[in-house]
Amino acid sequence: MAPYHIRKYQESDRKWVVRLLSQGMAEHIPATFWQLLKLPRTLILLLGGPLALLLVSGSWLLALMFSLSLLPALWFLAKKPWKDYVDTVLRTDMSDITKSYLSEPDSCFWVAESEEKVVGMVGALPVDDPTLKEKRLQLFHLSVDSEHRCQGIAKALIRTVLQFARDQDCSAVVLDTSNIQLTALSLYQSMGFQKTGQSFSCMWARLVAHTIIHFIYRLPSSQAGGL
């Protein structure tokens, strides 16, 4: 296991960070596809559609071709939420990471470096909600390279965000993940994050049952002494 250290983002890290983002999101497409296949409405379409076509046309070949043509369409549906997410963040907060995360003292972006390579990343921004009566920080874009997982890097990045939140006198850290990201769900819960709700980000996400899970980590002032 190669040693690693966590430091603030530098502009020279951008190609590594974009790669981590793109590859990390692409990893979830197969799981989304299999989940989509198991949905009752998908099973009805996959089984009922060809059967209906067979009864109408009497052609087994036509029914088989219909079934096979559905699979690429389902793969497209499984891929779209993740591709849209990457496209969106590369146009918004990650279009200029230095400006978005490092231009103000209450936000930051860190990378984990090992053997002169960026193998992990995470960002944090203050929650902009005037209705809140407390100061909160939101964790963004936690990702670790697949070849460097199970080494404690993700936990170290999360602890870095939590300590930063304490230093900023925040009352809580919030984040969003998805029902597809089972490893992330388990990680956050093991570190004390609590689920506060869930939602769908868009119509496409609803179609593939891609649910956004909302978490919060409370930072009581009595615990401000350490992690």
Phi, psi and omega in degrees: 000117182286142178293157178218162173218154182253133181215171177289151179297144172234155183301331179291349180274353192303314183298325179291318182293316178296322177296316177300315180298308184295314181290323180297317179289322180297332179299336185271353183296313179302318180295322177295321179298314181292324176296319179297320180297330184273354179293140180307318182293329178288317178298321178297318179293316182291326182264316183287324180300305179298323180296316178297319179295323178295318180295325181282315187263334184075012183251116175293324182296317180296320178296319179294317179297324177296315180299314182293328181288339179288329186298313176299325179294320179293322177297320178299316179298321180291327183280328190301313181302323182287319178295318179297322179297312179299313180301320182293311183290331177285346174265343186247252189295331181264007174290328176217089186296320180299315180291318185287323190243340188241010181266348179233151184288344182262017176219160181196163176220127182242155172232152171259126183245135177218125180053045177064022176234143175279118185243001178198161180202159173195148178233164179213133178227148176293144178284122181264086181218102183299340182282343180287143178258014179217161181268123181236153176242141178249131179273133181231149164058037174292125180204142177229137179303140185301330182279353183238022179276169181064027177242006180085008183292316180299316179296321180295322178294319178296316179298327177297317178294317180298318179292322177298319179297319177298316181296333179270005181060038177279154178268339184199158171242131179242160178200163174237139172220193183228164179293343178283329186274072187297321179296318179294318179302314180295319181297310182298318180293324179293337181263006174102002176288144181241138180289134180245348180165185179208161182199174174249135183282333183194177180298319181299319179297321178296321181298324182258013179057039178268096187265134174273126180256129181258133181234156175220144174238115182280140180239077179299144181299334181290344180257010188292355184283341179175179184258000000 
